[in-house]
PDB file of C-alpha atoms and ligand atoms in Angstrom:
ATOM      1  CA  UNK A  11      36.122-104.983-151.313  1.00 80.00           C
ATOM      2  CA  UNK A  12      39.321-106.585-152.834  1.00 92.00           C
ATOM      3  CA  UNK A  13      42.082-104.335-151.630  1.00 96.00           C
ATOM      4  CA  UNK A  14      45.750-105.280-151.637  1.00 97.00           C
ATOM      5  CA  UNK A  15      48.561-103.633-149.545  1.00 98.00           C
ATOM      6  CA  UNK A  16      52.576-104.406-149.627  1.00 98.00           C
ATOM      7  CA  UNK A  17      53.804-103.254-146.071  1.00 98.00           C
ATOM      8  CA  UNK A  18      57.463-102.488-145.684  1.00 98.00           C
ATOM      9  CA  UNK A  19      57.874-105.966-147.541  1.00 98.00           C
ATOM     10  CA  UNK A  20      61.995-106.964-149.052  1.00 98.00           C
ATOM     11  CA  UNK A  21      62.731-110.255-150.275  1.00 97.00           C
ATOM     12  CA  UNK A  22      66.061-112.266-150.568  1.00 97.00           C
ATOM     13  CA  UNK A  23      66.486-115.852-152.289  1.00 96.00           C
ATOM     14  CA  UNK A  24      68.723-117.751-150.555  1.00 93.00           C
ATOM     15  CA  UNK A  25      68.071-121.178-150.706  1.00 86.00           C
ATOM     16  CA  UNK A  26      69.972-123.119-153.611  1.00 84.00           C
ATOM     17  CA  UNK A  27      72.010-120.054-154.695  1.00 81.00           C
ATOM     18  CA  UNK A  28      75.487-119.793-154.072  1.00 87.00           C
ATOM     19  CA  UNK A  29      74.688-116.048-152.700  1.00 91.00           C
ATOM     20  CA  UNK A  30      72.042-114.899-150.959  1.00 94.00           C
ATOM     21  CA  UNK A  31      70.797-112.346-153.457  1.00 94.00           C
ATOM     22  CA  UNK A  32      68.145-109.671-152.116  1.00 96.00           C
ATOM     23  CA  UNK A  33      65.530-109.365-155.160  1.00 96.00           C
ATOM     24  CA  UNK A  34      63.181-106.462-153.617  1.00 98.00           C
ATOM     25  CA  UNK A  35      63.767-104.125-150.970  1.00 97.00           C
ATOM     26  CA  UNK A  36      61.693-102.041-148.680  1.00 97.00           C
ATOM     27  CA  UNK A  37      58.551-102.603-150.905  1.00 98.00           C
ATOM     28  CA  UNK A  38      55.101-100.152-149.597  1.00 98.00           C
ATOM     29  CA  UNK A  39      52.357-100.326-152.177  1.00 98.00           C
ATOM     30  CA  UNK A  40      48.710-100.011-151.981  1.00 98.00           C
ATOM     31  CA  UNK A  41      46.348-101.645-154.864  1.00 98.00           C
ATOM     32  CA  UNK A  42      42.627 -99.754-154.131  1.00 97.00           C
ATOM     33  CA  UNK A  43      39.876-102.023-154.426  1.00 97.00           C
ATOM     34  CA  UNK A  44      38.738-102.320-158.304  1.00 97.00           C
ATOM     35  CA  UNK A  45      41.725-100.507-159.133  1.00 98.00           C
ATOM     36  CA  UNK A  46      44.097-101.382-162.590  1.00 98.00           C
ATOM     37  CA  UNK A  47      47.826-101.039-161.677  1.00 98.00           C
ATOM     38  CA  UNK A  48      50.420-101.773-163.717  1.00 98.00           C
ATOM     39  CA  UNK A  49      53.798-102.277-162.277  1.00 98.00           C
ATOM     40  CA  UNK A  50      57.149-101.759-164.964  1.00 97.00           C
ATOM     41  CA  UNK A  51      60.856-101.987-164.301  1.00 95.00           C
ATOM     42  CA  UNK A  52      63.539-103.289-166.130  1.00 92.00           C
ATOM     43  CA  UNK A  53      64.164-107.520-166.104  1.00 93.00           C
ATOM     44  CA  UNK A  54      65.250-109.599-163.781  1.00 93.00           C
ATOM     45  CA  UNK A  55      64.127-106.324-160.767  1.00 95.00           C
ATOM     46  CA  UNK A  56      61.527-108.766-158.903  1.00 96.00           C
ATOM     47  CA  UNK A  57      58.463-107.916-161.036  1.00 96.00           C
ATOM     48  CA  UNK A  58      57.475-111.600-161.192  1.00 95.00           C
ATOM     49  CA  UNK A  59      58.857-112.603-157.866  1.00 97.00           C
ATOM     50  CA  UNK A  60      56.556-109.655-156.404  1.00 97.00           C
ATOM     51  CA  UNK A  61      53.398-111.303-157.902  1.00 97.00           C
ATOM     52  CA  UNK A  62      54.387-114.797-157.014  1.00 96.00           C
ATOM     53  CA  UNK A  63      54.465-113.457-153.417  1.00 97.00           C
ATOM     54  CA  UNK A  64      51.044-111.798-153.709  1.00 97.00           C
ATOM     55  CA  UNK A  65      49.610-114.974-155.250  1.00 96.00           C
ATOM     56  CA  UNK A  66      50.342-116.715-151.939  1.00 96.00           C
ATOM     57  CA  UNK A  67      53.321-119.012-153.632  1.00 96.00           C
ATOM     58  CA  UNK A  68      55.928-118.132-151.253  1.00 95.00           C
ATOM     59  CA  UNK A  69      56.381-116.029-148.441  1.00 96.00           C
ATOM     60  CA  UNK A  70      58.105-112.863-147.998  1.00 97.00           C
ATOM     61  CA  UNK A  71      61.354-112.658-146.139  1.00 97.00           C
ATOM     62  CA  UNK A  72      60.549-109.526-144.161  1.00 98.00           C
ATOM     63  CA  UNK A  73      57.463-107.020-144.467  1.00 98.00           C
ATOM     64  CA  UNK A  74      53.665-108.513-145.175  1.00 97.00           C
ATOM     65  CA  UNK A  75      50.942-108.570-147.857  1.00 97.00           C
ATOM     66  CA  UNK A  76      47.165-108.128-146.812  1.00 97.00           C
ATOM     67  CA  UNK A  77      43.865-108.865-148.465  1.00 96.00           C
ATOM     68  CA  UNK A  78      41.621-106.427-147.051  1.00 96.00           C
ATOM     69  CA  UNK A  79      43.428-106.363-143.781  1.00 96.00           C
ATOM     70  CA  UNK A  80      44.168-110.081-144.089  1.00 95.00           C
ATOM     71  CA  UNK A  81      47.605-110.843-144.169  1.00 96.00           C
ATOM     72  CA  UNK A  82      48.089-113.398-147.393  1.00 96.00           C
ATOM     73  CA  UNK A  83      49.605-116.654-146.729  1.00 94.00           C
ATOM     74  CA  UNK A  84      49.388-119.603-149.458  1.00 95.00           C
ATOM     75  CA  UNK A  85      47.470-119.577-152.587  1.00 94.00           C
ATOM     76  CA  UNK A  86      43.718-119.054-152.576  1.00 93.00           C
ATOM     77  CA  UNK A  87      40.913-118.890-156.359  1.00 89.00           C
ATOM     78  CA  UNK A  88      40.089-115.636-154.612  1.00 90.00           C
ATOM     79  CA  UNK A  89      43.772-114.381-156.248  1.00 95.00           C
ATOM     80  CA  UNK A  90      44.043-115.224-159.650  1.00 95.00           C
ATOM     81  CA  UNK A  91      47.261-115.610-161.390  1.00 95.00           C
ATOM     82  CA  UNK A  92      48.078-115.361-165.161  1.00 94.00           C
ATOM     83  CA  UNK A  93      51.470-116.294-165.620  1.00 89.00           C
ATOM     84  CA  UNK A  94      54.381-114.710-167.510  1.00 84.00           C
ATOM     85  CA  UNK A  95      54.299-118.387-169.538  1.00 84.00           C
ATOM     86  CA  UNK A  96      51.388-119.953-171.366  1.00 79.00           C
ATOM     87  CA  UNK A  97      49.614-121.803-168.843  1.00 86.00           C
ATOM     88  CA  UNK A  98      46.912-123.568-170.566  1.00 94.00           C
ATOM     89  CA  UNK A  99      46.499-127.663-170.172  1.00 96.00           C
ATOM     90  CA  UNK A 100      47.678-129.038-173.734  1.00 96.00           C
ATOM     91  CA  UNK A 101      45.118-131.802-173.082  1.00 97.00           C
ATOM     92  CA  UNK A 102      41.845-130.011-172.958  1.00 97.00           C
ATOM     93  CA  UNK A 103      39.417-128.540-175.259  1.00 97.00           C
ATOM     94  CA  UNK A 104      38.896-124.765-175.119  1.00 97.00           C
ATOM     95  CA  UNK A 105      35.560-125.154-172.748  1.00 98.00           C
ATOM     96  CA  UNK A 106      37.658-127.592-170.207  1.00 97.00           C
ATOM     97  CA  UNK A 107      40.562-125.480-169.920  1.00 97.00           C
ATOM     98  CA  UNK A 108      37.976-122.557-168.924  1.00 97.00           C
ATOM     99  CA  UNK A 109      35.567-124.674-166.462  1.00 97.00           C
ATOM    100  CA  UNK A 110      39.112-126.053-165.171  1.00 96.00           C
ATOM    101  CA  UNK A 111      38.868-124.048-161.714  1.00 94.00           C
ATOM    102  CA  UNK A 112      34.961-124.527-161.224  1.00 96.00           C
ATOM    103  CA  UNK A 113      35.284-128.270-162.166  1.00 97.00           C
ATOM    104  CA  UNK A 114      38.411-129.131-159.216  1.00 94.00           C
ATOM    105  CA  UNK A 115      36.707-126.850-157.063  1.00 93.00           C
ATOM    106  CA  UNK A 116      33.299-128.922-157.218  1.00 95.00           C
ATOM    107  CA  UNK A 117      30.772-126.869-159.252  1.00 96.00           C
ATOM    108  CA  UNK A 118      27.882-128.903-160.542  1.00 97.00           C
ATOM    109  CA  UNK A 119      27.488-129.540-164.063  1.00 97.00           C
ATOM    110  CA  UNK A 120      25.415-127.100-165.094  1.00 97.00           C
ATOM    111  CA  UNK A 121      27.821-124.381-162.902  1.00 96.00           C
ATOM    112  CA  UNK A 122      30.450-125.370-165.144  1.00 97.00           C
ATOM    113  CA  UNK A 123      28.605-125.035-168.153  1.00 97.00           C
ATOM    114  CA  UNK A 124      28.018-121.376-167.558  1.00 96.00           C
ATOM    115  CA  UNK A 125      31.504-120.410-166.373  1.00 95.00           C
ATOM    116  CA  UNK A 126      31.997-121.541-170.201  1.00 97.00           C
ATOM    117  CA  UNK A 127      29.601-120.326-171.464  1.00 96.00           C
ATOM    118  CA  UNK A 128      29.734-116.631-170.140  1.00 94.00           C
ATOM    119  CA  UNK A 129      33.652-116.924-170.213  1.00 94.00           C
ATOM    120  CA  UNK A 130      34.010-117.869-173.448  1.00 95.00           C
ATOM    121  CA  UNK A 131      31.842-115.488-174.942  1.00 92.00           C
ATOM    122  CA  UNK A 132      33.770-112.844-172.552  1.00 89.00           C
ATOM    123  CA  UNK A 133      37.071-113.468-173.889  1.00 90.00           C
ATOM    124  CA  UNK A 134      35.946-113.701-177.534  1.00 91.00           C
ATOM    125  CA  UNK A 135      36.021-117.794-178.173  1.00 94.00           C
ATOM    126  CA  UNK A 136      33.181-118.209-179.510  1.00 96.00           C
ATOM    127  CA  UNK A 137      33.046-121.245-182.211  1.00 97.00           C
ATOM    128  CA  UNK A 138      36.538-122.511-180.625  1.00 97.00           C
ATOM    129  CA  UNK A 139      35.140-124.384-177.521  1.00 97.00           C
ATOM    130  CA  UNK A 140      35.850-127.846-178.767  1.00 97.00           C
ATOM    131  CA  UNK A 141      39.488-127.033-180.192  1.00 97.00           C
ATOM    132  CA  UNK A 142      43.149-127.866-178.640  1.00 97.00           C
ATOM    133  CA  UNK A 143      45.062-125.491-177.625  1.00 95.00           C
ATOM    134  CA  UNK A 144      47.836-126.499-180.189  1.00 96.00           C
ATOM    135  CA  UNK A 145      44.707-125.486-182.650  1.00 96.00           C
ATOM    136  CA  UNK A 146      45.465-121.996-181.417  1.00 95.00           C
ATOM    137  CA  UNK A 147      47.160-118.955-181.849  1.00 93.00           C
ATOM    138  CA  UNK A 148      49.441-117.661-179.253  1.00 90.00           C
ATOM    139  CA  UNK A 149      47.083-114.988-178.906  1.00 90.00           C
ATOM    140  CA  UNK A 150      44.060-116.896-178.332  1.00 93.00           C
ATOM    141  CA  UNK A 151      46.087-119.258-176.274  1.00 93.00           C
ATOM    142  CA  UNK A 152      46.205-116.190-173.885  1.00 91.00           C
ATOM    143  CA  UNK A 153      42.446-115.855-173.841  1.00 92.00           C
ATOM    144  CA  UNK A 154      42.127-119.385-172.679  1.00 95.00           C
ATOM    145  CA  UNK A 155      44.104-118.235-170.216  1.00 94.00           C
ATOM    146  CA  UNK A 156      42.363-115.238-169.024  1.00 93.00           C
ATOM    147  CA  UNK A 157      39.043-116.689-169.434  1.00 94.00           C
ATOM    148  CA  UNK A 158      40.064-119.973-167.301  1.00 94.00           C
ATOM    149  CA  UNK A 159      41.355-117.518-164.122  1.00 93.00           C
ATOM    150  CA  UNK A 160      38.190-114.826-164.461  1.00 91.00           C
ATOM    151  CA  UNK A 161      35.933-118.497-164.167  1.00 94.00           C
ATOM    152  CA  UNK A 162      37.082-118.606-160.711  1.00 92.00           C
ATOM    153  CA  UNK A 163      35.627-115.738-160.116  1.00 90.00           C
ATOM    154  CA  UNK A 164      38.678-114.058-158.196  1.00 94.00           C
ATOM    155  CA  UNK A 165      38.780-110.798-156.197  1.00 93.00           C
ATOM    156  CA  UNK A 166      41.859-109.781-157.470  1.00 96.00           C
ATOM    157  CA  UNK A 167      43.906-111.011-160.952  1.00 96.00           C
ATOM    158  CA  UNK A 168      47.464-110.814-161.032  1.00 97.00           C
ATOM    159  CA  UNK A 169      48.923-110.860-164.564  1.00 97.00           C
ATOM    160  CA  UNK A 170      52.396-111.258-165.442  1.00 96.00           C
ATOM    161  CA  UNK A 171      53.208-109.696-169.163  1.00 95.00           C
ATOM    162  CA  UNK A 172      50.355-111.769-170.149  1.00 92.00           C
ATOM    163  CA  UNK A 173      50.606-109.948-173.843  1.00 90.00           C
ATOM    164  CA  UNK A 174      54.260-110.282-173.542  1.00 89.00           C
ATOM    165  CA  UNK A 175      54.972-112.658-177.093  1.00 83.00           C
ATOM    166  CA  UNK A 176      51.904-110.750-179.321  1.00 86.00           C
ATOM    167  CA  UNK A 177      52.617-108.962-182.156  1.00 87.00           C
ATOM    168  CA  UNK A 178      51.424-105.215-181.890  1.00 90.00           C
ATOM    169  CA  UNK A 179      47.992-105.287-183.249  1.00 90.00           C
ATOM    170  CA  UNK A 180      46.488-108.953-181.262  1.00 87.00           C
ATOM    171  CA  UNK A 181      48.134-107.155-178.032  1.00 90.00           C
ATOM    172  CA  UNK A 182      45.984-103.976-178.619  1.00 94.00           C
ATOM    173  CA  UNK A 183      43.055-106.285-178.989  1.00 90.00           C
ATOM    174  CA  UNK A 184      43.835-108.418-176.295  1.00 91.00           C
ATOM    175  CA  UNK A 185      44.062-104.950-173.801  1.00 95.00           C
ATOM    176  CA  UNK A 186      41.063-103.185-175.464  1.00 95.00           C
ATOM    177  CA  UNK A 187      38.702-106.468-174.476  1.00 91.00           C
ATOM    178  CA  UNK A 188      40.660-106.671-171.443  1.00 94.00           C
ATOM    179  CA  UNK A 189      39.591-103.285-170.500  1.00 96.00           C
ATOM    180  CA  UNK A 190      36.125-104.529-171.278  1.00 94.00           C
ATOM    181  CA  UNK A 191      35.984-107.421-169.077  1.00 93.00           C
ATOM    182  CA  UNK A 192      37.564-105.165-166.057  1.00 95.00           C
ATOM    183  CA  UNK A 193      34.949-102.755-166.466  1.00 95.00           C
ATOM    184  CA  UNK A 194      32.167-105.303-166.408  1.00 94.00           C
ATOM    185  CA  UNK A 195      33.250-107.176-163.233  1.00 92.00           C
ATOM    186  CA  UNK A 196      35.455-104.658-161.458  1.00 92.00           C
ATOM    187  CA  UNK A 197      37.491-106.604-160.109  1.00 94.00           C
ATOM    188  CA  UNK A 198      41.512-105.243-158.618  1.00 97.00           C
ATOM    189  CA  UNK A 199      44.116-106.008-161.964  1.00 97.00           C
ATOM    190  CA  UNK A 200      47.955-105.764-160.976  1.00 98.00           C
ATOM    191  CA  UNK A 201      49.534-106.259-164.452  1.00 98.00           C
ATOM    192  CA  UNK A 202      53.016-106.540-164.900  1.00 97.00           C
ATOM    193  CA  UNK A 203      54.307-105.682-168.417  1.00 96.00           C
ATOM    194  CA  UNK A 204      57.620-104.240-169.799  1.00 91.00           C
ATOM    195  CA  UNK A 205      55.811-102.049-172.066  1.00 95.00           C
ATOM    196  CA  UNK A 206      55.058 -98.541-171.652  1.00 96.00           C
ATOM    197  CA  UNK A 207      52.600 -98.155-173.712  1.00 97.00           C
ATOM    198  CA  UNK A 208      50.260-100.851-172.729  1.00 97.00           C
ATOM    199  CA  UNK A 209      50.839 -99.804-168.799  1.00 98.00           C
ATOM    200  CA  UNK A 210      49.349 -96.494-169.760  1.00 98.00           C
ATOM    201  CA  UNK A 211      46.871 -97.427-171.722  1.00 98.00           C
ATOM    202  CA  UNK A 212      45.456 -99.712-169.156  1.00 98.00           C
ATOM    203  CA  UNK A 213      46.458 -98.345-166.322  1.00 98.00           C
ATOM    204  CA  UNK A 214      44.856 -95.948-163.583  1.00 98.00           C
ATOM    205  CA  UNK A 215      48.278 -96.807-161.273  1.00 98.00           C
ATOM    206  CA  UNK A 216      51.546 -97.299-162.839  1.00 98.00           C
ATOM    207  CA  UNK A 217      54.321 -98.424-160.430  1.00 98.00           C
ATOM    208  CA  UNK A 218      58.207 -97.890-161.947  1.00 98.00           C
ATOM    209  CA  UNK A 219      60.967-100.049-160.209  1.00 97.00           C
ATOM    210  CA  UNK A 220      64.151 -99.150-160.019  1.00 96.00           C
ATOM    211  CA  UNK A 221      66.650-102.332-161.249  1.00 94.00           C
ATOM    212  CA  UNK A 222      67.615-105.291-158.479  1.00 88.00           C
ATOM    213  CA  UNK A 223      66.919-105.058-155.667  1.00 93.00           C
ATOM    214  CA  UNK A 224      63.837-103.716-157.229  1.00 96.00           C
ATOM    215  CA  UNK A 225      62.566-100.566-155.300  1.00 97.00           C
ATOM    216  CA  UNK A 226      59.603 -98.164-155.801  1.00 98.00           C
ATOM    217  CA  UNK A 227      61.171 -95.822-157.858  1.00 97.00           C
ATOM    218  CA  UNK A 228      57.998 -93.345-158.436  1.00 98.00           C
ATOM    219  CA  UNK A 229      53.797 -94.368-159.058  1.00 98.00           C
ATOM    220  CA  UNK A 230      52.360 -92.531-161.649  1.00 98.00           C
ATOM    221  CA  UNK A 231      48.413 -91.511-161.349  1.00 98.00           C
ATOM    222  CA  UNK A 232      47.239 -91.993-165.014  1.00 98.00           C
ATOM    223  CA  UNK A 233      44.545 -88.837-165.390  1.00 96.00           C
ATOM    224  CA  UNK A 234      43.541 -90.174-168.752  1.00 97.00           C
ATOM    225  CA  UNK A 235      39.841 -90.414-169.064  1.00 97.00           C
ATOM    226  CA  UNK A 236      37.907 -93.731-169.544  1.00 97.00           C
ATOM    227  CA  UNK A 237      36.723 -95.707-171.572  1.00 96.00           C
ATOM    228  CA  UNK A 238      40.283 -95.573-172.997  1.00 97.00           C
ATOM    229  CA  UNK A 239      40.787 -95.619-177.158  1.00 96.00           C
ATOM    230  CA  UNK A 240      43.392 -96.486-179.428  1.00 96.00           C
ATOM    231  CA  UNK A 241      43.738 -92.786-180.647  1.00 96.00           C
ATOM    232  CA  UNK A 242      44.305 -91.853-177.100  1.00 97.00           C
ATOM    233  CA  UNK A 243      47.417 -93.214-177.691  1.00 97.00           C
ATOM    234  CA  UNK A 244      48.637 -90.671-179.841  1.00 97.00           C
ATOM    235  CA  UNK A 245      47.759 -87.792-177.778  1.00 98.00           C
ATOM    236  CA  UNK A 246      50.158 -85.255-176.534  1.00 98.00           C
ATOM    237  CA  UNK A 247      49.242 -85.990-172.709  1.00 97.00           C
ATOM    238  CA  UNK A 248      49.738 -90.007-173.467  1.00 98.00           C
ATOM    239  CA  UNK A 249      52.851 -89.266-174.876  1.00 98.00           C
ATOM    240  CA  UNK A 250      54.149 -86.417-172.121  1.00 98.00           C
ATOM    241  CA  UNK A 251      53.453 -89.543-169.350  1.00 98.00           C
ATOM    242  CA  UNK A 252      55.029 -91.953-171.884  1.00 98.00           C
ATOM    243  CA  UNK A 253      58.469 -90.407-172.404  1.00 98.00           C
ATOM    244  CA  UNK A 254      57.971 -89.220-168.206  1.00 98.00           C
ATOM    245  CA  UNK A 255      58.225 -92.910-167.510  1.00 98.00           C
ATOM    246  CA  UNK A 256      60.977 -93.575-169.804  1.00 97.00           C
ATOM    247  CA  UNK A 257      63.177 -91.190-168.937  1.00 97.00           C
ATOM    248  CA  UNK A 258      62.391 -93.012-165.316  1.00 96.00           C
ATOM    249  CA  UNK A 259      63.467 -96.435-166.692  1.00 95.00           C
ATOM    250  CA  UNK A 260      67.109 -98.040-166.056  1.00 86.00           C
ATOM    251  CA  UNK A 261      67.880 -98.500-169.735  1.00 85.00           C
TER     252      UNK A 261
HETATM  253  N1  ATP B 885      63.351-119.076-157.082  1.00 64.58           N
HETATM  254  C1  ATP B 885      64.396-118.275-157.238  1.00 64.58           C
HETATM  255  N2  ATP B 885      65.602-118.532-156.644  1.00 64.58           N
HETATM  256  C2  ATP B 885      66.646-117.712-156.802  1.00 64.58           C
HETATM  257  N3  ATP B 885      66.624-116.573-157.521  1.00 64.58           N
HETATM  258  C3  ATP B 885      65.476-116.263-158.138  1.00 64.58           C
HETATM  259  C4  ATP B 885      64.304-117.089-158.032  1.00 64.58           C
HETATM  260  N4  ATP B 885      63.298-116.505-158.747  1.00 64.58           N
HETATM  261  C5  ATP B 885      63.821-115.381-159.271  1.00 64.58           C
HETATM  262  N5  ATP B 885      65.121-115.226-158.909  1.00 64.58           N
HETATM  263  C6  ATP B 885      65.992-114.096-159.254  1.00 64.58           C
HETATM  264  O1  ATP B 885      65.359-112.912-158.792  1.00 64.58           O
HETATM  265  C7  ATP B 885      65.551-111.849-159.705  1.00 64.58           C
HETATM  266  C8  ATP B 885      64.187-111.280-160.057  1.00 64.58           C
HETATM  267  O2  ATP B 885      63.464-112.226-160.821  1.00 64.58           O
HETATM  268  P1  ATP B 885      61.992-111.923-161.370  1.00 64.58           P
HETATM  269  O3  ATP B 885      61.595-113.108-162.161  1.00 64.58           O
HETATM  270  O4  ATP B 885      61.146-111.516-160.249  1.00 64.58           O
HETATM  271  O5  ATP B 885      62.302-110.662-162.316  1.00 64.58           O
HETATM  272  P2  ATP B 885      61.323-109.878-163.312  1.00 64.58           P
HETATM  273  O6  ATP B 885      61.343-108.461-162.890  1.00 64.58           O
HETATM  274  O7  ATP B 885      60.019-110.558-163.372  1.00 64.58           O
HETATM  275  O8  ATP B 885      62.100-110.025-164.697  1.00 64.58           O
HETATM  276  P3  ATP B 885      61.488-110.172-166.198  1.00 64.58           P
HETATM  277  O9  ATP B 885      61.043-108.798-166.566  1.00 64.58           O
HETATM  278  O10 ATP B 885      62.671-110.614-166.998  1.00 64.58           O
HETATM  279  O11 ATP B 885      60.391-111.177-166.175  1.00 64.58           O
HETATM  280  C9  ATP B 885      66.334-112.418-160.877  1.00 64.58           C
HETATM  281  O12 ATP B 885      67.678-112.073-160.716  1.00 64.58           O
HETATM  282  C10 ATP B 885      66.136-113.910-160.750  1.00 64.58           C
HETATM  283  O13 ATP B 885      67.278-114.593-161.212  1.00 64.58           O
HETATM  284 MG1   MG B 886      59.006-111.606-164.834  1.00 64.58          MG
END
């Protein structure tokens, strides 16, 4: 069970701002255990600032989150964050940057050796374990970072437009294996991206925001079938909830 709920939540930034500015507003969401939402809206509408919150980095200003009934209060390796910048330590090989969370949180030597072992493999590294990051491409620098939050082993992964910088074709690789890896461990994914597209492709939830203060605007149930395929994507039902969602959009 991994279930996360937004209840009646609204947040305003007022500290170090000229004017208090009110980011999200009268937020209710519900993310079903093992579920893959995607959440869209256009920038600067509290996509990020909604994630932060459910990561446990700072508190709501009115309204809750719960874990499975728990209401969420600081950060915790049970709610893994990818962030909307690369995140990976410039310093470490490959297989450090994965074991990172099992290493701080006192795994054994040999635990750590499997986290990067299986995560590695998972995330399609293989052969690049004793490389730099700067060795990388942006692409695979985004693995490392996938790989290095799914070695915590986390109920729940919160990723903000982790594909965001890819060009077209390493982002439709990056979601196909991502896909993968969600159907393998079943964990809850709330994935925030700007792209339709990917949203649906991914998604079996997609929540539209309306602009600041960002609002639920509408959630779309995505009845596509799984396992999802790239020619899906060309389909007259992916396109009917693709131009749907658009029309949806602040633009
Ligand atoms: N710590 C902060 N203090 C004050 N204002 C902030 C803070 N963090 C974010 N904001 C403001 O809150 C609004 C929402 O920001 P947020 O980063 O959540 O948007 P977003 O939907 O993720 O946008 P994007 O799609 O561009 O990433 C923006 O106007 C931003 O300037
Ligand atoms: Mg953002």
């Amino acid at each position: 069970m991994s279930e996360i709920k937004v209840n009646n939540l609204t947040h305003t930034f007022s500290k170090g701002t000229p004017e208090a500015l009110t980011v999200l507003e009268d937020i209710n969401l519900s993310f079903p255990s093992g579920s893959f939402t995607s959440i869209v809206g256009t920038s600067g509408c509290g996509k990020s600032t909604l994630l932060k919150m459910m990561a446990g980095l700072f508190d709501p200003t009115d309204g809750e989150m719960t874990l499975d009934g728990a209401v969420i209060r600081g950060t915790d390796r049970k709610r893994g964050m990818v962030f909307q910048q690369d995140a990976v330590f410039p310093w470490m090989t490959v297989a450090k940057n994965i074991s990172y969370g099992p290493r701080i949180h006192g795994a054994s030597k040999a635990e750590q050796q499997a986290a990067e072992t299986k995560w590695i493999e998972a995330v399609g590294l293989k052969g690049f374990e004793d490389r730099w990051p700067r060795e990388l491409s942006g692409g695979m620098r985004k693995r490392v970072d996938i790989g290095r939050v799914y070695a915590n082993d986390p109920d729940v992964l919160l990723m903000d437009e982790p594909f965001g910088a890819l060009d077209a074709q390493t982002k439709e690789r990056l979601q196909s294996d991502l896909l993968e890896t969600w159907r393998q461990t079943q964990k809850t994914v709330i994935f925030v991206t700007h792209d339709l597209e990917e949203a649906i492709f991914l998604s079996d939830q997609i929540v539209v925001m309306s602009a600041r203060p960002g609002r639920i605007r509408h959630i779309e149930e995505v009845a596509l079938p799984r396992p999802r395929s790239n020619e899906m994507r060309l389909t007259s039902e992916f396109l009917d909830i693709k131009r749907k969602l658009w029309n949806m959009l602040d633009h």
